């Protein structure tokens, strides 16, 4: 222990400094009670402890993740591979069925007679090597680090975290100076402005006009029912904010009334001009205006998302520029992409608006910038303030919420000739990520040295920003990219012009998919029509549920109803809905199923029904009577007591049918009429797997008139009509049952050429598409790969042309070994290499209690459908694979 003291003549104060090294940790009490009367005794005890604790004790505060950042190999004092037993030994066994690794330890246990007998106890191993153990612990540490960063809002803030304030309205589009034609401009045409969609108005005034119109106000505007409604972004739309003053209800005048302020739209420039007449009309609603705005430009119009609007036309996209409103530069934010393998910027971010990431050689010179704009509308990459790449896939976008954080990564690599950039979504537990965008710049590298983050109109929260090795990031290619030679590269279809890096510029026409990606086609599909730009296949229905001759849509005149929505029918008054007044009236059109009809009924459809049919005078009143078209006969089941409420008819329609409507004729008996029923479907025959399609509880009793019910859609071969209630709980008496639909989906895989990576004996790939669903392997209609197992075995079928795949049904073995298929992947695309095609979903599991498993693929397109078992030592056996599709599409470019 050392001690020093001193005093200051000017302040008349003194201080004592104590230095302690070695001894018991309780020496801290000496320091705390240095001036206490018991100091001598404590000091003496500490002196005695020095021989026991000769080394100084160093303590520091840190996070749990720092504590876990250690060399785990030091936990094992010898080469653990040489261990005779244990999880890291070479004597591990594999448990059948689960595939889990284990070793056995002998132990003595009491048997039923009280005698100690030897028994081997299984001990399972989660890790089979020190490397796997270390990798798993590193993942847990990374997950802990990110959890601390994201969720611990109090306490010390890491230097990698910061907050960026949003800019004023319209700040991201201030750089929009060049216009690229009707599809590339950021402002709408007058016809677009009045089509019922939402657009943006950005005011630029010397002062505020009213509470709703401030000098830099940004407002959303909608024209509906001949009135203009403005509302602030994020605010609720109110009817009282609808105006039509100043002649703005007459679309020929090209006038807009926003919060009562009338302006004339100058379509050539996308700006709003106030005429003297507009000034007068506004004054009548807003009273005294701050000044005379006549002949002044006061605002400009924009698409809500210029990029999203223009993504269909790659040439026009080059005209769009959206730049960050606020950028934060620092000497700490440096990156060296010229190093071997490049570098990746990993970060976690949240924002209700755009997230900008900027890379630059000279930050002040924007011609040396690459910047990415990440939003919930899409992802754009710019070079030198010029758009060079756009990705619209929904899974590539931001979450669009200030409280929802998501990890991202952007990798750059520069060599002597090119610059490679890839963007993706990161993982919460590892450095693995999903790549959605790849861009290769063939011009000489800029020499990027700095990176930074920027905000748009909304605040941005950045966390855990750090630079990692470029090749340290394990990637999976998504969106419009595929793996080639270990790298994600752009995947473009022959229907696209591949010489443009902005997007897959279509030779003929383009369809915008539901996930935001674009698809090139040689002709617009049946549900779309060429829009006014001559390129885009526009929608045939409107957002305001109007339809018919008086309400055209961008892709159809008359406007139609969305067949994928609950409101599929257009009434004679021009409204979309699902009632009888919408679907079955004179002049009504059902767009859910334009080719649907009331099915020609066949009594052989009935394969089962509840109870024993009543017989009278030699006539059997069975369930087939509901399909005979004779209102004089009816179904009258017997054999169950009152309030049974589970009377059903099982139908086999022979082929899968899509049903959208059902009709019943009651007996007109208030005791036996149906008042409630449920319609169910099954993709497989007995044993069935019933799924509810619709339930109805408003069937009218006391009438034998036909009653129709719609508002549902289901596809299956097997159907069950279950009566769940009659007025007094007696058995039902039903005269007629009618079904409305179409045999829509076809098994396009049946009889097609199939392949598999290996074949055991005669169990070839073709047996999975021979139409035989017998799941007993010994019946000879199942495939089988190499019996000893192989890594990643796969099977594929060539459909001969590209189809839109709705679902894939798989029949596995039921005599044994069903679990071998779990887990499995389904790949759909135009490559004959199974793993190169996009996945339908993720890892799927066969339901061991059902004869088949149906996987929905939601309209994925492709010529090849493949099934792959990931992992080593896998055996692939398929008894039948059915691929159901409604349409073929020979031209396909999945959006890039």
CSV table of C-alpha atoms in Angstrom, one decimal, residues 167-480:
chain,number,residue,atom,x,y,z
A,167,UNK,CA,-36.1,16.1,-43.5
A,168,UNK,CA,-38.9,18.4,-44.6
A,169,UNK,CA,-41.6,17.2,-47.0
A,170,UNK,CA,-40.4,16.5,-50.5
A,171,UNK,CA,-36.7,16.7,-49.6
A,172,UNK,CA,-35.8,13.4,-51.2
A,173,UNK,CA,-37.0,14.5,-54.6
A,174,UNK,CA,-35.4,17.9,-54.8
A,175,UNK,CA,-32.9,16.5,-57.2
A,176,UNK,CA,-35.5,15.5,-59.8
A,177,UNK,CA,-34.6,17.7,-62.7
A,178,UNK,CA,-34.5,15.4,-65.7
A,179,UNK,CA,-37.8,14.0,-67.0
A,180,UNK,CA,-37.9,10.7,-68.9
A,181,UNK,CA,-41.3,10.5,-70.6
A,182,UNK,CA,-44.7,9.7,-69.2
A,183,UNK,CA,-43.6,6.6,-67.4
A,184,UNK,CA,-40.5,8.1,-65.9
A,185,UNK,CA,-41.7,11.4,-64.6
A,186,UNK,CA,-42.4,11.6,-60.9
A,187,UNK,CA,-45.7,13.5,-61.4
A,188,UNK,CA,-49.0,12.0,-62.6
A,189,UNK,CA,-50.9,12.9,-65.7
A,190,UNK,CA,-54.3,14.5,-65.2
A,191,UNK,CA,-56.1,11.3,-66.1
A,192,UNK,CA,-54.1,9.5,-63.5
A,193,UNK,CA,-54.8,12.2,-60.9
A,194,UNK,CA,-58.5,11.7,-61.3
A,195,UNK,CA,-58.5,7.9,-61.5
A,196,UNK,CA,-59.3,7.4,-57.8
A,197,UNK,CA,-55.8,6.5,-56.7
A,198,UNK,CA,-53.8,8.3,-54.0
A,199,UNK,CA,-51.2,10.9,-55.0
A,200,UNK,CA,-49.0,13.4,-53.2
A,201,UNK,CA,-49.2,17.2,-53.2
A,202,UNK,CA,-46.1,19.1,-51.8
A,203,UNK,CA,-46.8,22.8,-51.0
A,204,UNK,CA,-44.1,25.4,-51.4
A,205,UNK,CA,-45.6,28.6,-49.9
A,206,UNK,CA,-44.1,31.8,-48.4
A,207,UNK,CA,-46.3,31.3,-45.3
A,208,UNK,CA,-49.0,28.9,-44.1
A,209,UNK,CA,-52.5,29.4,-45.4
A,210,UNK,CA,-54.5,27.5,-42.7
A,211,UNK,CA,-54.0,24.9,-40.0
A,212,UNK,CA,-54.1,22.2,-42.7
A,213,UNK,CA,-52.0,24.0,-45.3
A,214,UNK,CA,-48.6,25.1,-43.9
A,215,UNK,CA,-45.8,26.5,-46.0
A,216,UNK,CA,-44.1,23.1,-46.6
A,217,UNK,CA,-47.1,20.8,-46.1
A,218,UNK,CA,-47.2,17.4,-47.7
A,219,UNK,CA,-50.7,16.0,-48.3
A,220,UNK,CA,-52.2,12.9,-49.9
A,221,UNK,CA,-55.0,13.7,-52.4
A,222,UNK,CA,-57.8,11.4,-53.7
A,223,UNK,CA,-60.5,12.2,-56.3
A,224,UNK,CA,-63.7,10.2,-55.7
A,225,UNK,CA,-67.4,10.8,-56.2
A,226,UNK,CA,-66.5,14.1,-58.0
A,227,UNK,CA,-64.9,15.6,-54.8
A,228,UNK,CA,-61.3,16.1,-53.7
A,229,UNK,CA,-60.2,14.8,-50.4
A,230,UNK,CA,-56.8,15.8,-48.9
A,231,UNK,CA,-55.3,14.3,-45.7
A,232,UNK,CA,-51.9,14.4,-44.0
A,233,UNK,CA,-49.7,11.3,-44.3
A,234,UNK,CA,-50.6,8.8,-41.6
A,235,UNK,CA,-53.8,10.8,-40.7
A,236,UNK,CA,-57.3,9.4,-41.1
A,237,UNK,CA,-59.3,10.3,-44.2
A,238,UNK,CA,-62.4,12.3,-43.2
A,239,UNK,CA,-65.5,13.0,-45.4
A,240,UNK,CA,-65.7,16.6,-44.1
A,241,UNK,CA,-62.3,17.3,-45.8
A,242,UNK,CA,-63.9,16.6,-49.3
A,243,UNK,CA,-64.3,19.7,-51.5
A,244,UNK,CA,-65.5,20.6,-55.0
A,245,UNK,CA,-65.5,24.4,-54.9
A,246,UNK,CA,-64.2,26.5,-57.7
A,247,UNK,CA,-65.4,24.1,-60.4
A,248,UNK,CA,-63.0,21.4,-59.2
A,249,UNK,CA,-65.8,18.8,-59.6
A,250,UNK,CA,-65.6,19.3,-63.4
A,251,UNK,CA,-62.6,17.2,-64.5
A,252,UNK,CA,-62.4,19.2,-67.8
A,253,UNK,CA,-61.3,22.2,-65.8
A,254,UNK,CA,-58.2,20.4,-64.4
A,255,UNK,CA,-58.7,22.0,-61.0
A,256,UNK,CA,-57.9,20.5,-57.6
A,257,UNK,CA,-59.3,21.6,-54.3
A,258,UNK,CA,-57.1,20.6,-51.4
A,259,UNK,CA,-58.6,21.5,-48.0
A,260,UNK,CA,-60.7,24.0,-49.9
A,261,UNK,CA,-57.7,25.7,-51.6
A,262,UNK,CA,-58.3,25.6,-55.3
A,263,UNK,CA,-55.4,25.2,-57.8
A,264,UNK,CA,-55.1,24.5,-61.5
A,265,UNK,CA,-53.0,21.6,-62.6
A,266,UNK,CA,-50.3,22.3,-65.2
A,267,UNK,CA,-49.9,18.8,-66.6
A,268,UNK,CA,-46.7,19.6,-68.6
A,269,UNK,CA,-44.7,20.3,-65.4
A,270,UNK,CA,-46.7,18.6,-62.6
A,271,UNK,CA,-47.1,21.9,-60.8
A,272,UNK,CA,-50.2,23.7,-59.4
A,273,UNK,CA,-50.9,27.3,-60.5
A,274,UNK,CA,-53.4,29.6,-58.8
A,275,UNK,CA,-55.5,31.6,-61.3
A,276,UNK,CA,-57.5,34.7,-60.3
A,277,UNK,CA,-60.6,32.6,-60.3
A,278,UNK,CA,-59.0,30.0,-58.1
A,279,UNK,CA,-58.0,32.8,-55.6
A,280,UNK,CA,-61.6,34.0,-55.4
A,281,UNK,CA,-63.0,30.5,-55.0
A,282,UNK,CA,-60.5,29.7,-52.2
A,283,UNK,CA,-61.3,33.0,-50.4
A,284,UNK,CA,-64.9,32.0,-50.1
A,285,UNK,CA,-64.0,28.8,-48.2
A,286,UNK,CA,-60.9,29.9,-46.3
A,287,UNK,CA,-61.9,33.5,-45.9
A,288,UNK,CA,-59.0,35.9,-45.7
A,289,UNK,CA,-55.9,34.5,-47.5
A,290,UNK,CA,-52.5,35.8,-46.4
A,291,UNK,CA,-51.8,37.2,-49.8
A,292,UNK,CA,-52.9,37.2,-53.4
A,293,UNK,CA,-51.5,33.9,-54.9
A,294,UNK,CA,-52.9,34.6,-58.4
A,295,UNK,CA,-50.5,33.5,-61.2
A,296,UNK,CA,-48.2,31.8,-58.7
A,297,UNK,CA,-46.9,28.2,-58.6
A,298,UNK,CA,-47.7,27.0,-55.1
A,299,UNK,CA,-47.3,23.2,-55.1
A,300,UNK,CA,-46.2,20.2,-57.1
A,301,UNK,CA,-47.7,16.7,-57.6
A,302,UNK,CA,-45.9,13.4,-57.2
A,303,UNK,CA,-46.7,9.7,-57.2
A,304,UNK,CA,-46.7,8.4,-53.7
A,305,UNK,CA,-43.7,6.3,-54.7
A,306,UNK,CA,-42.1,7.4,-58.0
A,307,UNK,CA,-39.9,4.3,-58.1
A,308,UNK,CA,-42.8,1.9,-57.5
A,309,UNK,CA,-44.8,3.6,-60.3
A,310,UNK,CA,-41.9,3.5,-62.8
A,311,UNK,CA,-40.4,0.2,-62.1
A,312,UNK,CA,-42.1,-1.4,-65.1
A,313,UNK,CA,-40.1,0.6,-67.6
A,314,UNK,CA,-36.4,0.4,-67.2
A,315,UNK,CA,-35.6,3.2,-69.6
A,316,UNK,CA,-37.8,5.6,-67.6
A,317,UNK,CA,-36.3,4.5,-64.3
A,318,UNK,CA,-33.1,6.3,-65.2
A,319,UNK,CA,-34.9,9.6,-64.8
A,320,UNK,CA,-35.8,9.0,-61.2
A,321,UNK,CA,-33.5,10.3,-58.4
A,322,UNK,CA,-34.3,10.2,-54.7
A,323,UNK,CA,-31.5,11.4,-52.5
A,324,UNK,CA,-31.1,11.5,-48.7
A,325,UNK,CA,-32.3,14.6,-46.9
A,326,UNK,CA,-29.8,14.3,-44.1
A,327,UNK,CA,-26.4,12.5,-44.2
A,328,UNK,CA,-24.1,12.0,-41.3
A,329,UNK,CA,-20.4,11.7,-42.2
A,330,UNK,CA,-17.6,10.8,-39.8
A,331,UNK,CA,-13.9,9.8,-39.9
A,332,UNK,CA,-15.0,6.7,-38.0
A,333,UNK,CA,-17.1,5.5,-41.0
A,334,UNK,CA,-14.4,4.2,-43.3
A,335,UNK,CA,-14.5,1.1,-45.5
A,336,UNK,CA,-11.9,-0.5,-47.8
A,337,UNK,CA,-13.6,-2.5,-50.5
A,338,UNK,CA,-10.4,-2.7,-52.5
A,339,UNK,CA,-9.0,-5.4,-50.1
A,340,UNK,CA,-9.2,-9.0,-51.2
A,341,UNK,CA,-12.8,-10.3,-50.9
A,342,UNK,CA,-14.2,-6.8,-50.3
A,343,UNK,CA,-16.0,-5.5,-47.3
A,344,UNK,CA,-19.6,-5.7,-46.0
A,345,UNK,CA,-21.4,-3.1,-44.0
A,346,UNK,CA,-23.7,-4.8,-41.5
A,347,UNK,CA,-26.3,-2.8,-39.6
A,348,UNK,CA,-29.7,-2.9,-38.0
A,349,UNK,CA,-32.2,-0.1,-38.8
A,350,UNK,CA,-35.8,1.0,-38.4
A,351,UNK,CA,-37.7,3.9,-40.0
A,352,UNK,CA,-41.2,4.8,-41.0
A,353,UNK,CA,-39.8,6.1,-44.2
A,354,UNK,CA,-36.7,5.7,-46.4
A,355,UNK,CA,-33.3,4.4,-45.1
A,356,UNK,CA,-30.4,5.7,-47.1
A,357,UNK,CA,-26.9,4.2,-47.1
A,358,UNK,CA,-24.1,6.2,-48.9
A,359,UNK,CA,-20.7,5.1,-50.1
A,360,UNK,CA,-18.3,7.7,-51.4
A,361,UNK,CA,-14.7,8.4,-52.5
A,362,UNK,CA,-15.1,12.1,-51.8
A,363,UNK,CA,-18.3,12.8,-49.7
A,364,UNK,CA,-18.7,16.3,-50.9
A,365,UNK,CA,-18.7,15.3,-54.6
A,366,UNK,CA,-21.9,13.4,-55.2
A,367,UNK,CA,-20.6,12.1,-58.5
A,368,UNK,CA,-18.4,9.8,-56.4
A,369,UNK,CA,-21.5,8.4,-54.6
A,370,UNK,CA,-23.1,5.1,-54.6
A,371,UNK,CA,-26.3,5.3,-52.5
A,372,UNK,CA,-29.0,2.8,-51.7
A,373,UNK,CA,-32.5,3.8,-50.9
A,374,UNK,CA,-34.3,1.2,-48.7
A,375,UNK,CA,-38.0,1.7,-48.2
A,376,UNK,CA,-41.1,-0.4,-47.7
A,377,UNK,CA,-41.9,0.4,-51.4
A,378,UNK,CA,-38.7,-1.0,-52.9
A,379,UNK,CA,-34.9,-0.8,-52.9
A,380,UNK,CA,-33.0,1.4,-55.4
A,381,UNK,CA,-29.3,1.8,-56.1
A,382,UNK,CA,-27.9,5.0,-57.5
A,383,UNK,CA,-24.4,5.9,-58.8
A,384,UNK,CA,-23.5,9.6,-59.1
A,385,UNK,CA,-27.2,10.6,-58.5
A,386,UNK,CA,-28.4,8.3,-61.3
A,387,UNK,CA,-30.5,5.2,-60.8
A,388,UNK,CA,-28.7,2.0,-61.9
A,389,UNK,CA,-30.7,-0.7,-60.2
A,390,UNK,CA,-34.1,-1.3,-58.7
A,391,UNK,CA,-35.5,-4.3,-56.7
A,392,UNK,CA,-39.3,-4.4,-56.0
A,393,UNK,CA,-39.6,-7.8,-54.2
A,394,UNK,CA,-41.5,-7.3,-51.0
A,395,UNK,CA,-39.2,-9.5,-48.9
A,396,UNK,CA,-36.3,-7.2,-49.9
A,397,UNK,CA,-37.9,-4.0,-48.5
A,398,UNK,CA,-37.8,-2.3,-45.2
A,399,UNK,CA,-40.5,-2.8,-42.6
A,400,UNK,CA,-41.8,0.8,-42.8
A,401,UNK,CA,-42.2,1.2,-39.0
A,402,UNK,CA,-40.1,3.3,-36.6
A,403,UNK,CA,-40.2,0.6,-34.0
A,404,UNK,CA,-39.5,-2.5,-36.1
A,405,UNK,CA,-35.8,-3.2,-36.5
A,406,UNK,CA,-34.4,-5.4,-39.3
A,407,UNK,CA,-30.8,-6.3,-40.1
A,408,UNK,CA,-29.3,-5.4,-43.5
A,409,UNK,CA,-26.0,-5.9,-45.2
A,410,UNK,CA,-24.3,-4.2,-48.2
A,411,UNK,CA,-21.1,-5.7,-49.7
A,412,UNK,CA,-18.7,-3.8,-51.9
A,413,UNK,CA,-15.6,-5.2,-53.7
A,414,UNK,CA,-13.4,-3.2,-56.0
A,415,UNK,CA,-10.8,-4.7,-58.3
A,416,UNK,CA,-8.7,-2.9,-61.0
A,417,UNK,CA,-11.6,-2.9,-63.5
A,418,UNK,CA,-15.0,-3.3,-61.8
A,419,UNK,CA,-17.0,-2.7,-58.7
A,420,UNK,CA,-19.3,-5.4,-57.3
A,421,UNK,CA,-22.2,-4.5,-55.0
A,422,UNK,CA,-24.7,-6.8,-53.4
A,423,UNK,CA,-27.6,-5.9,-51.0
A,424,UNK,CA,-29.5,-8.2,-48.7
A,425,UNK,CA,-31.4,-8.9,-45.5
A,426,UNK,CA,-29.3,-10.2,-42.6
A,427,UNK,CA,-29.9,-12.8,-39.9
A,428,UNK,CA,-30.4,-12.2,-36.2
A,429,UNK,CA,-28.3,-15.1,-35.2
A,430,UNK,CA,-25.4,-15.2,-37.7
A,431,UNK,CA,-23.6,-13.4,-40.5
A,432,UNK,CA,-25.7,-15.4,-43.0
A,433,UNK,CA,-27.9,-13.3,-45.2
A,434,UNK,CA,-30.3,-13.4,-48.2
A,435,UNK,CA,-29.1,-11.5,-51.2
A,436,UNK,CA,-31.8,-9.7,-53.2
A,437,UNK,CA,-29.8,-7.3,-55.4
A,438,UNK,CA,-26.5,-7.6,-57.3
A,439,UNK,CA,-24.9,-4.9,-59.4
A,440,UNK,CA,-21.7,-5.0,-61.3
A,441,UNK,CA,-20.3,-1.7,-62.4
A,442,UNK,CA,-17.9,-2.2,-65.4
A,443,UNK,CA,-16.5,1.4,-65.3
A,444,UNK,CA,-13.3,2.0,-63.4
A,445,UNK,CA,-13.7,1.9,-59.6
A,446,UNK,CA,-14.3,5.2,-57.8
A,447,UNK,CA,-12.0,4.2,-54.9
A,448,UNK,CA,-14.7,4.1,-52.2
A,449,UNK,CA,-13.3,5.1,-48.7
A,450,UNK,CA,-16.2,6.3,-46.7
A,451,UNK,CA,-19.7,5.2,-45.9
A,452,UNK,CA,-22.6,6.9,-44.1
A,453,UNK,CA,-26.3,6.8,-43.4
A,454,UNK,CA,-29.0,9.2,-44.4
A,455,UNK,CA,-32.7,9.8,-43.7
A,456,UNK,CA,-35.6,10.8,-45.9
A,457,UNK,CA,-38.7,12.6,-44.6
A,458,UNK,CA,-38.9,10.3,-41.5
A,459,UNK,CA,-36.4,9.7,-38.7
A,460,UNK,CA,-34.0,6.8,-39.0
A,461,UNK,CA,-32.6,4.7,-36.2
A,462,UNK,CA,-29.3,2.9,-36.9
A,463,UNK,CA,-27.9,0.2,-34.6
A,464,UNK,CA,-24.9,-2.2,-34.5
A,465,UNK,CA,-23.3,-0.7,-37.7
A,466,UNK,CA,-20.0,-2.5,-38.3
A,467,UNK,CA,-17.7,-3.6,-41.1
A,468,UNK,CA,-17.1,-7.3,-41.7
A,469,UNK,CA,-15.1,-9.3,-44.2
A,470,UNK,CA,-16.8,-9.5,-47.5
A,471,UNK,CA,-16.4,-13.3,-47.8
A,472,UNK,CA,-17.3,-13.9,-44.2
A,473,UNK,CA,-21.0,-13.5,-45.0
A,474,UNK,CA,-22.6,-16.7,-46.0
A,475,UNK,CA,-25.4,-15.8,-48.5
A,476,UNK,CA,-28.4,-17.3,-50.1
A,477,UNK,CA,-29.5,-15.8,-53.4
A,478,UNK,CA,-33.1,-14.5,-53.5
A,479,UNK,CA,-35.2,-12.1,-55.6
A,480,UNK,CA,-33.8,-11.9,-59.1
